[in-house]
């Protein structure tokens, strides 16, 4: 029987009544008439919602319809049916007269109760939910959610209770289960499923716990057996259904869809097939379906609307922005160089970008505090990559997060969670609580697809969970499916602009358009600085591009074929378009604009690169943009005013400078000298004023040369200096830093400086280093054997400094098992010594053994050494030896991470 609405702790307070009386339209209508009309309306509403009192033991089937607010006849509705014969529940979803989701099972089974059948109806209540909230990022900052919510209570065998909550909005439906009670409740499975017509068009990606599968078309029935990832998109007639889930935390696990070929049914399976245990009352995530046309799918905020409100009260420190990301410009080698990272900081400062990201490899360096201080002076924030296992305990977080904050790090890119399990979502709860406390931004990679997390934790500015640009040759059909699938549910860290890859499948203009097509609160641009500089129109557009949006519109498109978006911020509309088709003309209606005249600037592919075209338009006009094969465009539209020639706004810039030194390394004997040259150049956004070049040496070293100066260096000009550095006769053996420094004044008066270090190694007498000798032969597990640096696995000179157990070495060999180097000694040396071990860059991973062979005979070997072991010293008599072989072998667990260092490997006469 219907009951009074309950205020359970898992339901927001009532915000408006379901049934309202309409005001009188006939003057003088009597009170009795108004009452009669009100009762008639009330009776009709109760009949429509199936909420008239009914005995719980009724022998007939029961059916209830929940409609979107406003009760539009052509609107969205969800129908819950209870089969009186077997006590099973089903849910049907309709849009107008179209049945989009056919009846599909509902229910949940726990360790103690099977609530998938044998259910008896107890009661139902309905309320209207209205919420207003503001995001820090996303397709729309200010939002209003209006939903009808019905709670249906059922009783199962043994008196177990199941509450089913159904919400219906104008952009979709959602349902969840509530299991009342106290104590631990263990869920073993859900009966939840979605039933599509077998002929429905589908766009599906195979499920992986890091959500980087490729979206491909199929039909609902003909899609293969197996698991599919959220979100999954289906088309039934002219209605699309985007299926996903929302509002997950550590009280439950994630799930995915499972399908048996030949059927249109997609069942919900819990992560890893594991049970879920939480203290009661237990509330499951929302099983969520966005319903509507493609514009509704891409513009919907339903996933966020269903999520828990923000748990961060003060969000003033959360600053979205554009990010320079060096990883795809040289991979790990780039991360290990302070000068490289400073250059990306300088590029961000020169173009008004807010951040730079330092990816994997920085933890084996010692210059991160120096980099963050360098960036801070230039108004750029530094983000750093970290493996989630470095933060999976409270003790690790208590040490690491405050250290990052002390260094001045702005946020973390946390990677490789690779799980939807309940344990992993518990970890998400902990890391998000702790990063919010330290005011650190978060970007999740190797992560679950977002399910409302950005509303609940607004410092999560973007999430990967996508097969993005780092894969290189990403099919254009996949790229154009993403805006209607993955990109429709949250910020997407696709990392566009990786022009240097040379394997992109879309044109330059389409790649630029992705910066608008894919919304991301941290928009990581993956290009090289040279690639940007070769495309000045791209640089100009990205300078203007916002990172947050007031409004987003789909202008045209179809999954797997093309997508054109307009996003508005502070009076300007930015356009982005990408296609998977042949060359032609893209027609874009401008009817989304307001009245009056507008200035439209379009950047498209030209014969010699990107070109910008400007025209004056009104909302009645259509843009006709020539596009290349797999092409697209980018653009910006602003109000046309007298004398206005561009939509560009002023950008705060600092000069992009470069300081180069020659040589970067030098090896000299004590008492000798070395010549060093430095060149400071202004590449962009000049001028630089009051420029001075200088040189610093260790105490007691002598320098010949001046400190060149310039009052002003405009863009394209440089200042050079040369010095002769004399090394004292009693100089300490080993490496010494000689620093070339440039100081200058930027526009606005800010005084800045940049340093470049020349590492000068003083050789002891009577010693030759193996890294200086020619190799008679060499082989290496990954990449070439490196001289005076660790193995980089790809190309020569791409390794980090040699480092074993936190000790850095200037000289030595970097290998990767299985490996060997042979050098000719010809009996000229008396002793070989080295400190050997696994390089610090692989952490506690890797396991190797080292062997020394003299004329083919093993004369020294080590035990199996891992990344946790200190360096082991080898001291071998090589008197009379003709050939010396240095061999690295696998420690027995495979050759992953087997970075082996022969540090300070020397031969003494």
CSV table of C-alpha atoms in Angstrom, one decimal, residues 133 150 297 351 472 535-536 626 717 739 745 753 820:
chain,number,residue,atom,x,y,z
A,133,UNK,CA,25.4,22.9,-8.5
A,150,UNK,CA,10.2,6.8,-7.3
A,297,UNK,CA,23.8,12.4,-25.5
A,351,UNK,CA,52.1,31.1,-24.7
A,472,UNK,CA,50.0,6.8,-32.2
A,535,UNK,CA,52.5,25.7,-37.0
A,536,UNK,CA,52.0,29.3,-36.0
A,626,UNK,CA,36.8,22.8,-47.1
A,717,UNK,CA,68.5,37.6,-31.7
A,739,UNK,CA,77.5,26.6,-14.8
A,745,UNK,CA,64.4,41.1,-17.6
A,753,UNK,CA,67.5,33.6,-15.0
A,820,UNK,CA,77.6,-8.3,-23.3
